Short mmCIF file of C-alpha atoms and ligand atoms in Angstrom, two decimals:
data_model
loop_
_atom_site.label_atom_id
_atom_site.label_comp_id
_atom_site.label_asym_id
_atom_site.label_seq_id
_atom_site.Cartn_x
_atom_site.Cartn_y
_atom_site.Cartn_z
CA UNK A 80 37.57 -1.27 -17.47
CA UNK A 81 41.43 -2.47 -17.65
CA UNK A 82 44.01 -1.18 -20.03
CA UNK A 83 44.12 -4.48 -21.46
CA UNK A 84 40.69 -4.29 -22.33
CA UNK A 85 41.79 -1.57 -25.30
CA UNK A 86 43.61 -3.74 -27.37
CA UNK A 87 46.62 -1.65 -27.05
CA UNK A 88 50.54 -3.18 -28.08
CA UNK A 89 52.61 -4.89 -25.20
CA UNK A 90 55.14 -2.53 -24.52
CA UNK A 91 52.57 0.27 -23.68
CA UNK A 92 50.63 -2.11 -21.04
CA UNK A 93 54.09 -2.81 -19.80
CA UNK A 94 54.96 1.09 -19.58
CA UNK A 95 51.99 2.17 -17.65
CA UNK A 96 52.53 -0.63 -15.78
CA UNK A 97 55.94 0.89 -14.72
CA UNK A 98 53.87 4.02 -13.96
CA UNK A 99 51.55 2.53 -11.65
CA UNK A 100 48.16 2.93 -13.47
CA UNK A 101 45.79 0.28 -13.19
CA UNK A 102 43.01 1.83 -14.81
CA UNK A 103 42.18 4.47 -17.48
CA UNK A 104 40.59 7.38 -16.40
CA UNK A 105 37.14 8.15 -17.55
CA UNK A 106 38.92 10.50 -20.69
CA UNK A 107 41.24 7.69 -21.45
CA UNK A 108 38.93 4.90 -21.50
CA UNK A 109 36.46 7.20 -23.89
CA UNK A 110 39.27 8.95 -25.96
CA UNK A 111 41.19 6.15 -26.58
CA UNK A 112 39.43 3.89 -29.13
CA UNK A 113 38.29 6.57 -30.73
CA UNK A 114 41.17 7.86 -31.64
CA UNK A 115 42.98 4.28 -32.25
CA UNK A 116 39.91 4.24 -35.34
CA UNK A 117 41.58 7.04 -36.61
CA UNK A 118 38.91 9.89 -35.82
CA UNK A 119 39.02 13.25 -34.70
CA UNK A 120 38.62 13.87 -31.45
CA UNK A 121 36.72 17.04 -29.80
CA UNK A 122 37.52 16.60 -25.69
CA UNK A 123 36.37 18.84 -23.00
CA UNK A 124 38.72 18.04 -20.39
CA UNK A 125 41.52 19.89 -17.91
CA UNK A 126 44.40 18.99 -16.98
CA UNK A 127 44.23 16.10 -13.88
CA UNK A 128 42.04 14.00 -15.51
CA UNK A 129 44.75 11.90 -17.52
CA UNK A 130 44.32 13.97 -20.78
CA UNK A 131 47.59 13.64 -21.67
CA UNK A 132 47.49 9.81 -21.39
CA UNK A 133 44.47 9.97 -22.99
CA UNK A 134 46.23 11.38 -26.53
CA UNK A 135 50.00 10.04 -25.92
CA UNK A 136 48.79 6.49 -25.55
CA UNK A 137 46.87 6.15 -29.18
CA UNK A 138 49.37 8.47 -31.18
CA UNK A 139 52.72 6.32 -29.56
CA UNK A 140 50.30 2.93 -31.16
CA UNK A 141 49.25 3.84 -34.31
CA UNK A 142 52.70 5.77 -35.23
CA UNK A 143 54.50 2.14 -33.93
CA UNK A 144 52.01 0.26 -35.60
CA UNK A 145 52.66 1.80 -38.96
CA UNK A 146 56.04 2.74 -40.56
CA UNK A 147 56.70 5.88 -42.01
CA UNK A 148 55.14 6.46 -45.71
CA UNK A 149 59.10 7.99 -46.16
CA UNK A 150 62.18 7.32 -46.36
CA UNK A 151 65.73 8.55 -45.34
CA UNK A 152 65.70 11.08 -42.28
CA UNK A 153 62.35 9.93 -40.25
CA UNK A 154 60.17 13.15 -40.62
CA UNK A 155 57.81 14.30 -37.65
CA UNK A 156 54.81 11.97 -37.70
CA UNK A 157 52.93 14.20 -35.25
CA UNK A 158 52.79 17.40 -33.74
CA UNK A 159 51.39 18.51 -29.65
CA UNK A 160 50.92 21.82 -29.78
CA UNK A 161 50.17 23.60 -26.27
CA UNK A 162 50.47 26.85 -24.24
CA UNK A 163 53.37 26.95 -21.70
CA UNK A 164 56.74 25.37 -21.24
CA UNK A 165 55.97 23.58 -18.42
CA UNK A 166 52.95 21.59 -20.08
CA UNK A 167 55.28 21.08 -22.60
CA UNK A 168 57.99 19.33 -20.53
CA UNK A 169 55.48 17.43 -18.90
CA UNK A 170 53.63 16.18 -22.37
CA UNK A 171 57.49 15.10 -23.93
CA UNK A 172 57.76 13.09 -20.79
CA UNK A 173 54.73 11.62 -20.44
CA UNK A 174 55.42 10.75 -24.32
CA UNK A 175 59.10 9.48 -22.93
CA UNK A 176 57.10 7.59 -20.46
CA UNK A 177 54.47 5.32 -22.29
CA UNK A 178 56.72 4.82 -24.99
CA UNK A 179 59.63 3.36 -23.86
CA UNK A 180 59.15 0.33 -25.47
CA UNK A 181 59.00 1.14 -28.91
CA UNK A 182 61.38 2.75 -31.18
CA UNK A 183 59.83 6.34 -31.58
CA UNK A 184 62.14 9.82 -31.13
CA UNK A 185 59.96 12.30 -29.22
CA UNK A 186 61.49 16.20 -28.55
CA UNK A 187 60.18 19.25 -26.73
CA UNK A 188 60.84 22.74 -28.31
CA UNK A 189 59.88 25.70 -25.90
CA UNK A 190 61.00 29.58 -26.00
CA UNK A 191 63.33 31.09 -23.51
CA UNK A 192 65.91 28.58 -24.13
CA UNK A 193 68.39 28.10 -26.72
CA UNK A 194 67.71 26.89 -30.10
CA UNK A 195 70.94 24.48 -30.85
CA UNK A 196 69.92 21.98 -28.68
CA UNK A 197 66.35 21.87 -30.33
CA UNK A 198 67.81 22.25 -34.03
CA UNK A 199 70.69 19.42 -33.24
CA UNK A 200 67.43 17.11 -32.03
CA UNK A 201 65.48 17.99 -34.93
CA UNK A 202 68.26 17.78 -37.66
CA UNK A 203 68.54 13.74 -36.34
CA UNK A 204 64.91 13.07 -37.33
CA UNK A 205 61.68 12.74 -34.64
CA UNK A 206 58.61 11.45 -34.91
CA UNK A 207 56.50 13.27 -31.84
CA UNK A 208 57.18 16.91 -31.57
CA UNK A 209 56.07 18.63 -29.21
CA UNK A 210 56.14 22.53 -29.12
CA UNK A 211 54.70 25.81 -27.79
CA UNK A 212 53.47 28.26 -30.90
CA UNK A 213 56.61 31.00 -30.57
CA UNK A 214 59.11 28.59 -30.85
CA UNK A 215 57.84 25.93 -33.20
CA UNK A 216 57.16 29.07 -35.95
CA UNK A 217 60.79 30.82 -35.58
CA UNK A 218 62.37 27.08 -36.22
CA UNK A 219 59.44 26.53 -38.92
CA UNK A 220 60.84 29.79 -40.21
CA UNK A 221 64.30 29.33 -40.13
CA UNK A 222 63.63 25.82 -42.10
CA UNK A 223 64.47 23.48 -39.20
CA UNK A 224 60.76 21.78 -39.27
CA UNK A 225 58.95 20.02 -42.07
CA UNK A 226 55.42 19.14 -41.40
CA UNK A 227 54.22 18.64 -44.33
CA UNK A 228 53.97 14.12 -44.02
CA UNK A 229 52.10 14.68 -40.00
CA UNK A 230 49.73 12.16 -39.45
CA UNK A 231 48.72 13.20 -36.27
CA UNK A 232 47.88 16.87 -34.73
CA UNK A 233 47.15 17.54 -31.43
CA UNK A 234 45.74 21.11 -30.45
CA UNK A 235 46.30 20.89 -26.44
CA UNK A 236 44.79 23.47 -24.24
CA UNK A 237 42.90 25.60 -27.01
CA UNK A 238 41.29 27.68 -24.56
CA UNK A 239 44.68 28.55 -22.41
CA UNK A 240 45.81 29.60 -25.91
CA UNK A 241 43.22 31.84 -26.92
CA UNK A 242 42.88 33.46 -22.86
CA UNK A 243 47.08 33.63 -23.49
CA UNK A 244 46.99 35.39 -27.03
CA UNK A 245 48.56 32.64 -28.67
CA UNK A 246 45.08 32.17 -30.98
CA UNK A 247 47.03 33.99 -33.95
CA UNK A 248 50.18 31.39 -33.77
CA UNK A 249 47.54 28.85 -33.43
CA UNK A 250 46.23 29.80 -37.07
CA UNK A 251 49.08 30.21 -38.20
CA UNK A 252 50.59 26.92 -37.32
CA UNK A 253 47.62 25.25 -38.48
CA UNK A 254 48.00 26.91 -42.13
CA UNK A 255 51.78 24.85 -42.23
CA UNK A 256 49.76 20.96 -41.49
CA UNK A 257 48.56 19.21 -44.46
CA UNK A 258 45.25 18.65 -44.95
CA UNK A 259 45.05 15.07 -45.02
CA UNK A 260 45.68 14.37 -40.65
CA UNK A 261 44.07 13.06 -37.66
CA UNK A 262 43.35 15.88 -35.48
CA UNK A 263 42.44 15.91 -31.64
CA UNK A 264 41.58 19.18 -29.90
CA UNK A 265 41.66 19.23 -26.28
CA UNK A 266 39.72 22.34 -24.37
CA UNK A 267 39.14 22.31 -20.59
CA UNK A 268 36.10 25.05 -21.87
CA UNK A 269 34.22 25.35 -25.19
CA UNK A 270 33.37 29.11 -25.25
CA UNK A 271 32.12 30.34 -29.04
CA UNK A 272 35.39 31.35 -30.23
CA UNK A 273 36.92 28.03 -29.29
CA UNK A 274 33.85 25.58 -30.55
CA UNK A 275 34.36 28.07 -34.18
CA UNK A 276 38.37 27.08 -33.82
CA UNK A 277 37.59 23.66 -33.46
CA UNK A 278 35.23 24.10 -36.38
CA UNK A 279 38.23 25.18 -39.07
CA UNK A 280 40.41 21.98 -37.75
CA UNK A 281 38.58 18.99 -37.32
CA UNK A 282 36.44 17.07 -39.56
CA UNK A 283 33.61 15.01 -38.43
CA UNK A 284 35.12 14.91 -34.69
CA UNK A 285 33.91 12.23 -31.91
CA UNK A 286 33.00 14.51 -28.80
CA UNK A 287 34.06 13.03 -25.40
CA UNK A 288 33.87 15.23 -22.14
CA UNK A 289 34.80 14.51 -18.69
CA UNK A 290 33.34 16.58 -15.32
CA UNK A 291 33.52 20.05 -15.54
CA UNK A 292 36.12 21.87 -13.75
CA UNK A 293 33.73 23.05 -10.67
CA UNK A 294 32.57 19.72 -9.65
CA UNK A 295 36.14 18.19 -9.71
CA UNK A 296 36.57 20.13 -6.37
CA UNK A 297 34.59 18.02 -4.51
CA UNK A 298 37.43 15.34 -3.66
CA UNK A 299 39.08 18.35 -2.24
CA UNK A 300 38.91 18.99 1.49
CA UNK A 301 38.84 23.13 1.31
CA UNK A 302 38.87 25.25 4.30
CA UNK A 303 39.49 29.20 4.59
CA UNK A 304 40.89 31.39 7.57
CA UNK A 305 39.96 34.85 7.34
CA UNK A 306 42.81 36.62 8.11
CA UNK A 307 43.93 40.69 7.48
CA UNK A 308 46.19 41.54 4.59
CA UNK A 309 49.29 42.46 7.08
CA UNK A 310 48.78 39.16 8.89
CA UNK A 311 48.63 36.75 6.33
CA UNK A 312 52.89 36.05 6.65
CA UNK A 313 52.65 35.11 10.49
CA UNK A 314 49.38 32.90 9.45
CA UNK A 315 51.55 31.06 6.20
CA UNK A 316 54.31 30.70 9.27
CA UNK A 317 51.92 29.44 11.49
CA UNK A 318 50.12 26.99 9.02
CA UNK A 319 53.44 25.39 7.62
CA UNK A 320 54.41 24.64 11.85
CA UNK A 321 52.09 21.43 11.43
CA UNK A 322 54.69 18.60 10.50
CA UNK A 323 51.39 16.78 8.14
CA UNK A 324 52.28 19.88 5.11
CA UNK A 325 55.68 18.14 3.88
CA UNK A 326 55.20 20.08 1.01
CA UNK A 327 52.68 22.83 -0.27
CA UNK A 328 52.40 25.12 -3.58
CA UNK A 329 51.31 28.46 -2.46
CA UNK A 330 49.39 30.85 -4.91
CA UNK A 331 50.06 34.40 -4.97
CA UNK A 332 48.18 36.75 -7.46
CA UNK A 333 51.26 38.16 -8.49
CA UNK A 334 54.81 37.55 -9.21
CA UNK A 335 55.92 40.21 -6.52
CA UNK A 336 53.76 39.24 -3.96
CA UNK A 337 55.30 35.64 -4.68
CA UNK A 338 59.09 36.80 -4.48
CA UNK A 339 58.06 38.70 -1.06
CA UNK A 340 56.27 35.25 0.34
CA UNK A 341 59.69 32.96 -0.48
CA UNK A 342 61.34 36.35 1.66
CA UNK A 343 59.09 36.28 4.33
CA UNK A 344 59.11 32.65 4.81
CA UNK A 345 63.04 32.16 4.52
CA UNK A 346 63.14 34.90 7.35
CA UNK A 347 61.52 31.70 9.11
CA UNK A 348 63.89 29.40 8.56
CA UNK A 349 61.24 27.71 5.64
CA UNK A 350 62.79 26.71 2.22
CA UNK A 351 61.02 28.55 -0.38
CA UNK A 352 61.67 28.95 -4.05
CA UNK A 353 59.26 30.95 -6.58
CA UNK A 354 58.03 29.81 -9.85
CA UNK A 355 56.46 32.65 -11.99
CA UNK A 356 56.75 34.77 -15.45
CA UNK A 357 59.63 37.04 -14.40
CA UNK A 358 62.10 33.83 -13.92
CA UNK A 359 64.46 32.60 -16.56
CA UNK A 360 63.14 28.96 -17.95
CA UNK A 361 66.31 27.58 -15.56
CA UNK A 362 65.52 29.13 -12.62
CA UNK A 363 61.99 27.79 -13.21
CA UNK A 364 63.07 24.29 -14.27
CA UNK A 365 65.48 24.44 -11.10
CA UNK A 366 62.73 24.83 -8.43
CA UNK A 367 59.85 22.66 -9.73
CA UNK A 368 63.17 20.17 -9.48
CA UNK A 369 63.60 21.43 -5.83
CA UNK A 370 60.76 20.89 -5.21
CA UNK A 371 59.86 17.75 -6.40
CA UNK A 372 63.27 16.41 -5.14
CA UNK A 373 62.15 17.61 -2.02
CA UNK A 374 65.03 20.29 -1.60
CA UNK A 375 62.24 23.17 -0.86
CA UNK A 376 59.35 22.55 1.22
CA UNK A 377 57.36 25.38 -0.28
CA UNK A 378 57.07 26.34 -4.06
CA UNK A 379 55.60 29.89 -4.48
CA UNK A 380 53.42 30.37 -7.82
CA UNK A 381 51.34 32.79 -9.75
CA UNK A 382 48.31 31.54 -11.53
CA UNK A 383 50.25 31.73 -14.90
CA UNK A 384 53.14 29.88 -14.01
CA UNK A 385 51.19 27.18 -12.18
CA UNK A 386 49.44 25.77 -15.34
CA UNK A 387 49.92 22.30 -16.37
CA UNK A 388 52.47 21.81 -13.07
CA UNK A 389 52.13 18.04 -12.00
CA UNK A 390 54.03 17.08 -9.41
CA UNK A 391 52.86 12.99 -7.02
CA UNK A 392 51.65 13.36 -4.36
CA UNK A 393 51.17 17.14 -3.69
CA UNK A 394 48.63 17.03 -0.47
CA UNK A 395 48.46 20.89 -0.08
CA UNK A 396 47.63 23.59 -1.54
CA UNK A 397 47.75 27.36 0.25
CA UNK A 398 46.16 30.13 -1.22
CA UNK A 399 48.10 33.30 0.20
CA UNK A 400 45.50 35.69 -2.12
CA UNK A 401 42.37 34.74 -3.19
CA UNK A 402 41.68 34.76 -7.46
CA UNK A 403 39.83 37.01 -8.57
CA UNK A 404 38.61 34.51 -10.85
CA UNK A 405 36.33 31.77 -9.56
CA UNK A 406 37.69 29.07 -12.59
CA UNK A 407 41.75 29.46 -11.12
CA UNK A 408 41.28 28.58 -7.86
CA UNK A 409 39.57 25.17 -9.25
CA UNK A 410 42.15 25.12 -11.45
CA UNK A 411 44.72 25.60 -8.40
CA UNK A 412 43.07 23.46 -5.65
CA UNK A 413 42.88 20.44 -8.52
CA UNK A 414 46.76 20.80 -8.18
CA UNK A 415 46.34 18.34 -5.52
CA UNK A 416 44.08 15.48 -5.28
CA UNK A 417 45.24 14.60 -8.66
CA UNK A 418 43.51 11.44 -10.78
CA UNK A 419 41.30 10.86 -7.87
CA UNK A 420 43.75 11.18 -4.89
CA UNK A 421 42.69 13.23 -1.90
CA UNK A 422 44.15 16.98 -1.09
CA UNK A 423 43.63 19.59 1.07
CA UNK A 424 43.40 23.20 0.27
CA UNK A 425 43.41 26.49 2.72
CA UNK A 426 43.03 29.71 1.58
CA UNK A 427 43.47 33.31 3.24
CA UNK A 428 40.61 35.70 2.73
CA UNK A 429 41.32 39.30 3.66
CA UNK A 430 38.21 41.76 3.81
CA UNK A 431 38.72 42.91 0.14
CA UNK A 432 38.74 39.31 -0.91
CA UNK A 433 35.29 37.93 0.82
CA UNK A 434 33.63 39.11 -2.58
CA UNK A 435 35.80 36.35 -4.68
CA UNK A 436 35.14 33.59 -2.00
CA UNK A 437 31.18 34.50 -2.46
CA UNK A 438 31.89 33.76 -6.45
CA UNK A 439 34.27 30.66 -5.54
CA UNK A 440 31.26 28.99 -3.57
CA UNK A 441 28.49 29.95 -6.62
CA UNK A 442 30.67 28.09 -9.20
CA UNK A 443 31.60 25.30 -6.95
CA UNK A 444 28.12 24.67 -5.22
CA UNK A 445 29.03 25.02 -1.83
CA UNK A 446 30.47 26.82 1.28
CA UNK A 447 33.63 26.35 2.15
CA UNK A 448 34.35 25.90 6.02
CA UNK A 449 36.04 28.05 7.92
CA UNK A 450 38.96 27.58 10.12
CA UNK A 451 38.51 30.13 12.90
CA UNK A 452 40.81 28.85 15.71
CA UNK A 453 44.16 30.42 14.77
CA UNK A 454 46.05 33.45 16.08
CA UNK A 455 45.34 36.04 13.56
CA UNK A 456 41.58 36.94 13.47
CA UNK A 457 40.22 39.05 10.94
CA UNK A 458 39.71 42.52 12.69
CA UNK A 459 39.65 44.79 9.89
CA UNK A 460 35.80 43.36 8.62
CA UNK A 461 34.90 46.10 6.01
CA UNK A 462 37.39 47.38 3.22
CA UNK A 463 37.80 50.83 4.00
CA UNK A 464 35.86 53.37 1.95
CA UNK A 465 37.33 55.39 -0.42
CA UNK A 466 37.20 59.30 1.07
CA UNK A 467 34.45 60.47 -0.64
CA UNK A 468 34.45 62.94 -3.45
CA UNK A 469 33.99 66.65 -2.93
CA UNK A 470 30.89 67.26 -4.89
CA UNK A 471 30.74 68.79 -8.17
CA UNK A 472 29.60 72.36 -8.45
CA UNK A 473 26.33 72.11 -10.55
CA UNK A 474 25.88 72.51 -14.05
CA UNK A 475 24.74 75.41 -15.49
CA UNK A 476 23.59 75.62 -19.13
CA UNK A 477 23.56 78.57 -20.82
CA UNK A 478 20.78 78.28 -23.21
CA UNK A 479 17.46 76.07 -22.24
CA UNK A 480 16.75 73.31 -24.38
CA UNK A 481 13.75 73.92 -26.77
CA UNK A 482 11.01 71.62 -26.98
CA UNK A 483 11.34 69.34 -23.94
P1 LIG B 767 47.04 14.93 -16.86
O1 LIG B 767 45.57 15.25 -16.79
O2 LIG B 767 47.41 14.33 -18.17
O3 LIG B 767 47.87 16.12 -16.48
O4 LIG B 767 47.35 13.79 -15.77
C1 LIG B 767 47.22 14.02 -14.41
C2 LIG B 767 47.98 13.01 -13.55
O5 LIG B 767 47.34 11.74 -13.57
C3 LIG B 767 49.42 12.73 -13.98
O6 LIG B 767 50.21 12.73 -12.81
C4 LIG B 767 49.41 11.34 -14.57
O7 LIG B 767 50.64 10.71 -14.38
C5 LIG B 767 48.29 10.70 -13.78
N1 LIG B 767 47.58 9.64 -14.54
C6 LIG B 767 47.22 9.67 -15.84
N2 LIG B 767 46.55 8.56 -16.17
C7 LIG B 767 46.47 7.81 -15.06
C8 LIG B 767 45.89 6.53 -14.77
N3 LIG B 767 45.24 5.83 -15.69
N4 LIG B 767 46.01 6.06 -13.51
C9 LIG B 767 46.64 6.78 -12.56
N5 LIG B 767 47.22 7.98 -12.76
C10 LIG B 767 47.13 8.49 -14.00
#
């Protein structure tokens, strides 16, 4: 199937075009017409697969297609609501993107930045907003936002929302949305809580799902070094000496551990920035830029702060820890290899970590091969024992129990 085979307007073919793509992905090629009819839209999806394509492209038509039912200041025509700041960003410029062509305003409002900027934008008139929940209900609060004549709502992410707490905002925002809309909702996971959320916003939805998130690994070359705790430093030194890693995101499991791996590596002479909860929107704006400029070779991320990055041709991917959660380092490894282009991922398992590569290789269906030529074997095997417990003096009861 070919873009043009969609029926879609002239300066969108043109735009993706521009962009390179030469065919929708499986989510675009289903979601699409669908959503061009005017239905609802239920997709199980995760980011990589061109999800955000698969929304952007349909809303940009049918809002250029139709002029507003309103006059004076253009009011928004539709609303992306998802998780994180950085999804955000990326959503406002995919919108940016595929829409050149036509005459649409799009705007991103996020937290942890200043509100003029966002007001200013808004008091002009938009038609594509899109916002995380915290921010969109102060400026709904403070009167800057109107939704009231939204054609088109997009809930993005619904499950990152509900694992990030943000189901309440969710609700909330949904309460301020006319009735009469198009809604898409877009889950990479449809546990009950999130098929009952989808439940109380669309009506009569089209379902469309793409693969699951553990068989997208398998374009993913994954190999792991088993390595001690203390040791894993010199390894990430010794990794990042071969000259084919011009750039790889490494995963830490926390935002110290990722401040002490952009320490240990500059002691190397390696550029390293870190990207994680405890760093001011700029700082984290200004090393994903860094990074993608390619400024830093390295960019140092937690789990959290990771979501919805996107950056071309990212070939590596090092996990320093191992998740404890089987689903993130899918989630991380698909940072590479992204719409169907290859990757490679090494991890470093310490002896308290084998237990989460065991789970890894249940949800993805396979071992992953070990690298055991390097200079920093495993020696400590077994995680040390706790020292066990002096035992408890025994119980004594005072009275016997009666009728046993
Ligand atoms: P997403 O799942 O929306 O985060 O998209 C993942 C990546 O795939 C982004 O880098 C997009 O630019 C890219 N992409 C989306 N659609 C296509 C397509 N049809 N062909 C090639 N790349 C695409």
């Amino acid at each position: 199937m070919l873009f043009e085979q969609l029926n879609l307007i002239e300066p969108i073919l043109q735009a993706l075009k521009t962009e390179g793509y030469t065919k929708p992905t499986p989510i675009q090629a289903k979601s699409i017409p669908l959503v061009l009819h005017g239905n609802d839209l239920l997709g199980c999806a995760q980011t990589g697969t061109g999800k955000t394509a698969a929304f952007a492209i349909p809303i940009i038509q049918l809002l250029a297609k139709k002029a507003p039912s309103f006059s004076g200041k253009r009011p928004i025509r539709s609303l992306i609501l998802t998780p994180t700041r950085e999804l955000a960003i990326q959503i406002g410029e995919s919108f940016t993107n595929y829409g050149k062509g036509t005459k649409l305003r799009y705007h991103t409002i996020f937290g942890g930045v200043g509100k003029q900027p966002q007001v200013d934008a808004l008091r002009k008139g938009i038609d594509v907003l899109v916002a995380t929940p915290g921010r969109l209900l102060d400026l709904i609060s403070e009167g800057h936002i109107d939704l009231q004549q939204l054609e088109i709502f997009v809930l993005d992410e619904a499950d990152r929302m509900l694992d990030m707490g943000f189901i309440h905002d969710v609700r909330r925002v949904i309460k301020k949305l006319p009735q009469k809309r198009q809604s898409l909702f877009f889950s990479a996971t449809m546990p009950p809580a999130i098929v009952q959320l989808a439940g109380t916003i669309l009506r009569n939805p089209k379902k469309v799902e793409v693969t699951p998130v553990s068989s997208t690994a398998n374009t993913i070359n994954q190999a792991v070094y088993f390595v001690d705790k203390g040791n894993k430093k010199r390894l990430l030194v010794n990794v990042l000496q071969n000259p084919e890693i011009e750039r790889t995101l490494v995963f830490t499991r926390t935002k110290h551990g990722a401040d002490r791996v952009v320490k240990d590596l500059a002691k190397a002479k390696i550029k390293a920035q870190a990207i994680h909860g405890n760093k001011s929107q700029n700082a984290r704006q200004g090393a994903l830029k860094n990074f993608k400029n390619k400024v830093t070779r390295v960019l140092v991320a937690t789990d959290i702060a990771a979501r919805g990055i996107d950056i071309d041709e990212l070939t590596h991917v090092i996990n320093f820890d191992l998740p404890n959660i089987p689903e993130s380092y899918v989630h991380r490894i698909g940072r590479t290899g992204r719409a169907g282009a290859s990757g490679i991922a090494f991890s470093f398992c310490d002896a308290s970590e084998k237990p989460y590569l065991k789970d890894i290789e249940k949800l993805i269906g396979k071992k992953v091969s070990v690298i055991d030529t390097h200079p920093y074997p495993l020696m400590i095997h077994e995680v040390p024992k706790p020292t066990p417990r002096a035992p408890r003096p025994k119980r004594t009861f005072k009275h016997k129990r009666k009728n046993r």
